[in-house]
CSV table of C-alpha atoms in Angstrom, one decimal:
chain,number,residue,atom,x,y,z
N,1,MET,CA,-8.4,14.9,30.2
N,2,ASN,CA,-8.5,12.2,33.0
N,3,SER,CA,-5.6,9.7,32.4
N,4,SER,CA,-3.9,6.8,34.6
N,5,ILE,CA,-1.4,6.3,32.2
N,6,GLY,CA,1.6,8.3,33.0
N,7,THR,CA,3.5,10.2,30.8
N,8,ARG,CA,4.5,7.0,28.3
N,9,SER,CA,3.4,7.6,24.8
N,10,PHE,CA,0.7,5.1,23.3
N,11,ALA,CA,3.6,3.9,21.2
N,12,GLN,CA,5.6,2.9,24.1
N,13,ARG,CA,3.2,1.1,25.8
N,14,TRP,CA,2.6,-0.9,22.3
N,15,ALA,CA,5.9,-1.8,22.1
N,16,GLY,CA,6.3,-3.1,25.5
N,17,LEU,CA,3.8,-5.1,25.2
N,18,GLN,CA,4.6,-6.2,21.6
N,19,GLU,CA,7.7,-7.5,23.1
N,20,SER,CA,6.3,-9.5,26.0
N,21,ARG,CA,2.9,-10.6,24.2
N,22,GLY,CA,3.3,-10.4,20.7
N,23,GLY,CA,1.6,-8.4,17.9
N,24,LEU,CA,-2.0,-9.8,17.9
N,25,VAL,CA,-4.8,-7.2,18.5
N,26,LEU,CA,-8.2,-9.5,19.5
N,27,GLY,CA,-11.4,-7.7,18.2
N,28,VAL,CA,-14.1,-7.5,20.1
N,29,PRO,CA,-17.9,-7.4,18.2
N,30,PRO,CA,-21.1,-8.2,20.2
N,31,SER,CA,-23.2,-8.5,17.2
N,32,THR,CA,-25.8,-10.5,16.7
N,33,LYS,CA,-23.9,-13.2,14.7
N,34,TRP,CA,-21.2,-13.5,17.4
N,35,LEU,CA,-23.4,-13.4,20.3
N,36,THR,CA,-25.5,-16.0,18.5
N,37,HIS,CA,-22.7,-18.3,17.2
N,38,TRP,CA,-21.5,-18.4,21.1
N,39,GLY,CA,-25.0,-19.4,22.2
N,40,LEU,CA,-25.8,-16.0,23.9
N,41,GLU,CA,-29.0,-13.7,23.7
N,42,ASP,CA,-28.9,-10.9,21.5
N,43,SER,CA,-29.4,-8.4,24.3
N,44,ILE,CA,-27.2,-6.1,26.2
N,45,GLY,CA,-27.3,-8.8,29.0
N,46,GLY,CA,-26.1,-11.3,26.2
N,47,ALA,CA,-23.1,-8.8,25.0
N,48,ARG,CA,-22.0,-8.1,28.6
N,49,THR,CA,-21.3,-11.8,29.1
N,50,PHE,CA,-19.8,-12.1,25.6
N,51,CYS,CA,-17.1,-9.7,27.0
N,52,GLU,CA,-16.9,-11.3,30.3
N,53,LEU,CA,-16.1,-14.6,28.5
N,54,LEU,CA,-13.3,-13.0,26.4
N,55,LEU,CA,-11.7,-11.6,29.6
N,56,PRO,CA,-9.2,-14.1,30.3
N,57,ALA,CA,-7.9,-13.9,26.7
N,58,ILE,CA,-7.7,-10.2,27.0
N,59,GLY,CA,-4.3,-10.7,29.5
N,60,GLN,CA,-2.8,-12.7,26.8
N,61,VAL,CA,-2.7,-10.3,24.1
N,62,ALA,CA,-1.5,-6.3,23.4
N,63,ALA,CA,-4.3,-5.4,22.5
N,64,VAL,CA,-8.3,-5.2,21.7
N,65,LYS,CA,-10.6,-3.5,18.8
N,66,ALA,CA,-13.8,-3.4,20.4
N,67,GLN,CA,-16.1,-2.8,17.3
N,68,MET,CA,-18.0,0.2,18.4
N,69,PRO,CA,-21.2,-0.1,16.5
N,70,PHE,CA,-22.1,-3.5,18.1
N,71,PHE,CA,-21.6,-1.4,21.8
N,72,GLU,CA,-23.4,1.7,20.6
N,73,ARG,CA,-26.5,-0.3,19.5
N,74,PHE,CA,-27.5,-0.6,23.0
N,75,GLY,CA,-28.1,2.9,23.6
N,76,ALA,CA,-26.4,4.1,26.8
N,77,ALA,CA,-26.7,1.2,28.0
N,78,GLY,CA,-24.2,-0.2,25.6
N,79,MET,CA,-21.8,3.0,26.2
N,80,ASP,CA,-21.7,1.8,29.3
N,81,MET,CA,-20.6,-1.3,28.4
N,82,ALA,CA,-17.8,0.0,26.8
N,83,ALA,CA,-16.7,2.4,29.3
N,84,TRP,CA,-16.9,-1.1,31.9
N,85,PHE,CA,-14.9,-3.0,29.1
N,86,PHE,CA,-12.3,-0.7,28.5
N,87,ALA,CA,-11.7,-0.4,32.3
N,88,GLU,CA,-11.2,-4.3,32.6
N,89,CYS,CA,-8.4,-3.9,29.5
N,90,ARG,CA,-6.8,-1.2,31.8
N,91,GLN,CA,-6.6,-3.8,34.8
N,92,ARG,CA,-4.5,-6.4,32.6
N,93,GLU,CA,-2.7,-3.6,31.0
N,94,THR,CA,-4.2,-4.4,27.5
N,95,LEU,CA,-4.4,-1.6,24.7
N,96,ALA,CA,-8.0,-0.5,24.7
N,97,VAL,CA,-8.8,0.4,20.3
N,98,ALA,CA,-12.1,1.9,20.1
N,99,ASP,CA,-13.0,1.0,16.2
N,100,ALA,CA,-15.4,3.9,15.8
N,101,LYS,CA,-13.9,5.0,12.5
N,102,ARG,CA,-15.4,8.6,13.3
N,103,CYS,CA,-15.4,10.8,10.6
N,104,ASP,CA,-16.4,14.8,11.2
N,105,ALA,CA,-15.2,18.7,11.0
N,106,GLU,CA,-12.5,20.2,13.1
N,107,ASP,CA,-14.8,22.1,15.5
N,108,THR,CA,-16.1,18.8,16.7
N,109,MET,CA,-13.0,16.7,17.6
N,110,GLY,CA,-12.2,17.9,20.9
N,111,ALA,CA,-15.3,16.6,21.6
N,112,TYR,CA,-14.9,13.1,20.4
N,113,ALA,CA,-11.3,13.0,22.3
N,114,ASN,CA,-13.3,13.9,25.6
N,115,LEU,CA,-15.8,11.1,24.8
N,116,TYR,CA,-13.4,8.3,23.4
N,117,PHE,CA,-10.2,9.3,25.7
N,118,ASP,CA,-11.2,10.4,29.3
N,119,GLU,CA,-11.4,7.9,31.8
N,120,VAL,CA,-13.8,9.5,34.3
N,121,THR,CA,-16.3,11.2,31.8
N,122,GLY,CA,-15.8,9.7,28.7
N,123,LEU,CA,-14.6,5.5,27.8
N,124,GLY,CA,-11.3,5.7,28.6
N,125,ALA,CA,-9.9,4.1,25.5
N,126,ASP,CA,-6.3,4.3,24.6
N,127,ALA,CA,-6.9,4.8,20.8
N,128,VAL,CA,-9.7,5.6,18.3
N,129,THR,CA,-10.2,4.8,14.6
N,130,VAL,CA,-11.3,7.4,12.1
N,131,LEU,CA,-11.8,8.3,8.9
N,132,PRO,CA,-10.0,11.2,7.0
N,133,TYR,CA,-12.5,12.1,4.5
N,134,MET,CA,-13.8,15.8,6.0
N,135,GLY,CA,-9.9,16.8,5.0
N,136,THR,CA,-7.0,15.5,7.0
N,137,GLY,CA,-6.4,19.0,9.0
N,138,SER,CA,-9.7,18.0,10.3
N,139,LEU,CA,-8.3,15.2,12.5
N,140,GLU,CA,-5.4,17.7,14.1
N,141,PRO,CA,-7.7,18.7,17.4
N,142,LEU,CA,-8.1,14.7,18.2
N,143,CYS,CA,-4.1,14.3,16.8
N,144,ARG,CA,-2.9,16.7,19.4
N,145,THR,CA,-4.7,15.9,22.3
N,146,ALA,CA,-3.9,12.3,21.6
N,147,ALA,CA,-0.6,13.4,21.9
N,148,VAL,CA,-0.5,15.1,24.8
N,149,GLY,CA,-2.4,12.3,26.5
N,150,GLY,CA,-0.6,9.4,25.6
N,151,ARG,CA,-2.9,8.1,23.6
N,152,ALA,CA,-3.3,7.4,19.6
N,153,VAL,CA,-5.3,8.3,16.2
N,154,MET,CA,-5.7,5.6,13.9
N,155,VAL,CA,-6.1,6.8,10.5
N,156,LEU,CA,-7.4,4.7,8.1
N,157,VAL,CA,-5.3,4.9,4.8
N,158,ARG,CA,-6.5,2.0,2.8
N,159,THR,CA,-9.7,-0.3,3.6
N,160,SER,CA,-10.5,-3.9,2.6
N,161,ASN,CA,-13.7,-2.9,1.2
N,162,HIS,CA,-13.6,-3.6,-2.5
N,163,GLN,CA,-16.5,-0.7,-3.2
N,164,ALA,CA,-14.2,1.6,-1.8
N,165,SER,CA,-12.9,2.9,-5.1
N,166,THR,CA,-12.4,6.8,-3.7
N,167,GLN,CA,-9.0,5.6,-2.2
N,168,SER,CA,-7.7,5.2,-5.4
N,169,ALA,CA,-8.3,7.9,-6.8
N,170,THR,CA,-5.4,10.3,-8.2
N,171,THR,CA,-5.1,13.6,-6.6
N,172,ALA,CA,-3.8,16.7,-9.1
N,173,ASP,CA,-0.1,16.0,-8.0
N,174,GLY,CA,-0.7,12.3,-9.4
N,175,ARG,CA,-1.1,10.7,-6.0
N,176,THR,CA,-4.2,8.4,-4.7
N,177,VAL,CA,-5.5,9.6,-1.8
N,178,SER,CA,-4.6,6.5,0.4
N,179,GLU,CA,-0.8,7.9,-0.7
N,180,VAL,CA,-2.2,11.8,0.4
N,181,THR,CA,-3.7,10.6,3.7
N,182,ALA,CA,-0.1,8.5,4.5
N,183,ASP,CA,2.1,11.6,4.1
N,184,HIS,CA,0.1,13.9,6.1
N,185,ILE,CA,-0.2,11.3,8.8
N,186,SER,CA,3.8,11.1,8.4
N,187,PHE,CA,3.5,15.2,8.4
N,188,LEU,CA,1.8,15.1,12.0
N,189,ASN,CA,4.1,12.7,13.8
N,190,GLU,CA,7.0,15.0,12.5
N,191,GLU,CA,4.8,18.0,14.3
N,192,LEU,CA,3.5,16.4,17.2
N,193,ALA,CA,6.2,13.6,18.3
N,194,PRO,CA,9.3,15.4,16.6
N,195,HIS,CA,11.7,13.3,18.8
N,196,ALA,CA,10.0,10.3,19.2
N,197,THR,CA,10.7,7.0,17.1
N,198,THR,CA,6.7,6.0,16.7
N,199,GLY,CA,4.1,9.2,16.8
N,200,PRO,CA,0.9,9.0,18.0
N,201,VAL,CA,-0.8,9.0,14.7
N,202,ALA,CA,-1.4,5.1,13.3
N,203,ALA,CA,-2.7,3.9,10.4
N,204,LEU,CA,-5.0,0.9,9.1
N,205,ILE,CA,-4.4,-0.5,6.2
N,206,GLY,CA,-6.6,-3.3,5.0
N,207,ALA,CA,-4.6,-3.7,1.3
N,208,PRO,CA,-2.9,-7.0,0.0
N,209,PRO,CA,0.6,-7.8,0.8
N,210,ALA,CA,2.2,-6.1,-1.9
N,211,GLU,CA,0.0,-2.8,-2.1
N,212,ALA,CA,0.2,-2.6,2.5
N,213,LEU,CA,4.1,-2.5,1.8
N,214,ARG,CA,4.2,0.3,-0.4
N,215,LEU,CA,2.0,2.4,1.8
N,216,ALA,CA,3.8,1.0,4.5
N,217,ARG,CA,7.0,2.8,3.5
N,218,ARG,CA,5.3,6.3,3.3
N,219,LEU,CA,4.4,5.8,6.9
N,220,PRO,CA,8.2,5.6,8.5
N,221,ARG,CA,6.7,6.9,12.4
N,222,SER,CA,3.6,4.9,12.6
N,223,ILE,CA,2.2,2.3,14.1
N,224,ILE,CA,0.4,0.3,11.0
N,225,SER,CA,-2.7,-2.1,11.8
N,226,LEU,CA,-2.9,-4.9,8.7
N,227,PRO,CA,-5.5,-6.6,7.6
N,228,GLY,CA,-7.4,-9.3,10.3
N,229,LEU,CA,-5.9,-12.2,10.6
N,230,GLY,CA,-7.9,-15.6,9.4
N,231,ARG,CA,-9.6,-15.1,6.3
N,232,PRO,CA,-8.2,-16.5,2.8
N,233,GLY,CA,-5.2,-14.7,1.6
N,234,ARG,CA,-4.5,-13.4,5.4
N,235,THR,CA,-2.1,-15.8,6.9
N,236,VAL,CA,1.0,-14.8,8.8
N,237,GLU,CA,2.8,-15.6,6.0
N,238,ASP,CA,0.8,-13.5,3.6
N,239,TYR,CA,2.4,-10.3,5.5
N,240,ALA,CA,6.0,-11.5,6.1
N,241,ASP,CA,7.9,-8.7,4.3
N,242,LEU,CA,5.8,-6.6,6.5
N,243,VAL,CA,6.9,-8.3,9.5
N,244,THR,CA,10.7,-7.8,8.4
N,245,GLU,CA,10.1,-3.9,7.3
N,246,LEU,CA,7.9,-2.6,10.3
N,247,GLY,CA,9.1,-5.0,13.3
N,248,HIS,CA,7.2,-3.7,16.7
N,249,ARG,CA,5.1,-1.0,14.6
N,250,ALA,CA,3.0,-4.0,13.3
N,251,MET,CA,-0.3,-4.6,14.6
N,252,PHE,CA,-2.1,-8.0,13.5
N,253,PRO,CA,-5.8,-8.2,14.1
N,254,VAL,CA,-7.8,-10.8,14.4
N,255,THR,CA,-11.4,-11.7,15.2
N,256,THR,CA,-12.6,-14.2,13.1
N,257,GLY,CA,-9.8,-16.5,13.4
N,258,VAL,CA,-10.2,-16.8,17.2
N,259,LEU,CA,-13.8,-16.3,17.9
N,260,ARG,CA,-15.0,-19.1,15.6
N,261,ALA,CA,-13.5,-21.2,18.3
N,262,GLY,CA,-15.8,-20.1,20.6
N,263,PRO,CA,-15.4,-19.8,24.3
N,264,GLN,CA,-14.4,-23.1,25.1
N,265,ALA,CA,-11.1,-23.1,22.9
N,266,LEU,CA,-10.3,-19.4,23.1
N,267,ASN,CA,-7.4,-19.2,24.8
N,268,GLU,CA,-6.0,-21.8,22.7
N,269,ALA,CA,-7.0,-20.1,19.6
N,270,VAL,CA,-5.0,-16.9,20.8
N,271,ASP,CA,-2.1,-18.8,21.8
N,272,MET,CA,-2.1,-20.4,17.8
N,273,TRP,CA,-1.9,-17.5,16.3
N,274,GLN,CA,0.7,-16.0,19.2
N,275,LYS,CA,3.1,-19.1,18.3
N,276,GLN,CA,2.3,-18.0,14.3
N,277,LEU,CA,3.7,-14.5,14.8
N,278,ARG,CA,6.8,-15.4,17.2
N,279,ALA,CA,7.8,-17.8,14.9
N,280,LEU,CA,7.8,-15.1,11.9
N,281,ARG,CA,9.2,-12.4,13.9
N,282,GLN,CA,11.8,-14.8,14.7
N,283,ALA,CA,13.2,-16.0,11.3
N,284,ASN,CA,12.4,-12.5,9.3
N,285,MET,CA,12.6,-9.3,11.9
N,286,ARG,CA,15.8,-7.2,11.4
N,287,GLU,CA,17.2,-5.7,14.3
N,288,PHE,CA,15.4,-2.0,14.6
């Protein structure tokens, strides 16, 4: 796999960036909704302009989460745009997460690794989001490639989608599907990075604060992406206990809470959230 990141793991790079820039992850959705809101044409050209307008803010944040369906809807041109955008993120030393939520069988995961991680023949992302519903074992080829290449795989443990009752279903041993997924992530991190404090398999937890904290405690060696800020019940203060528990392992995505400000006030909106996160960490974070 072609890579320019050297020997540092995703977790090491995230920890350094989180220390200097904070734990904010900026959502990047070149969707009809946001292109229209920003007064842009709903086309590949409008989407490119949308991404270009975001570039000044990207150097302020530790990571971006590109919502891949809104790139893919433009076909090959959209995939080229994603590769260009991720290269722009690398120039700014900002981590790029391809929010693709892939779910497939074990024998295809090597191909997905090439697609999302390779900087020459693929998109050059630093991480990709996946679903575990073909069996958590199906994710292992992708996770192994990520571990070797300093990338990360972010596995959906619990979604904020209220229609997803599958995740609360109980297995034969009494654990929920979300708990089984969390436990397998911890197993993979032990296997793939036995000497690292934080492994290459991260978790997406879109649960309310109390449930998110309970699941997070099953994931002591994972970076954890929490629900997106800026919606009711999703303020920085609502997740204070998780900041204390997770320290630098907490990722805080924000999309609506920044993009609704429009391109003229983009940097100010990012700065507002970063100030809130810094204040909360200073008040609550224990020593790790």
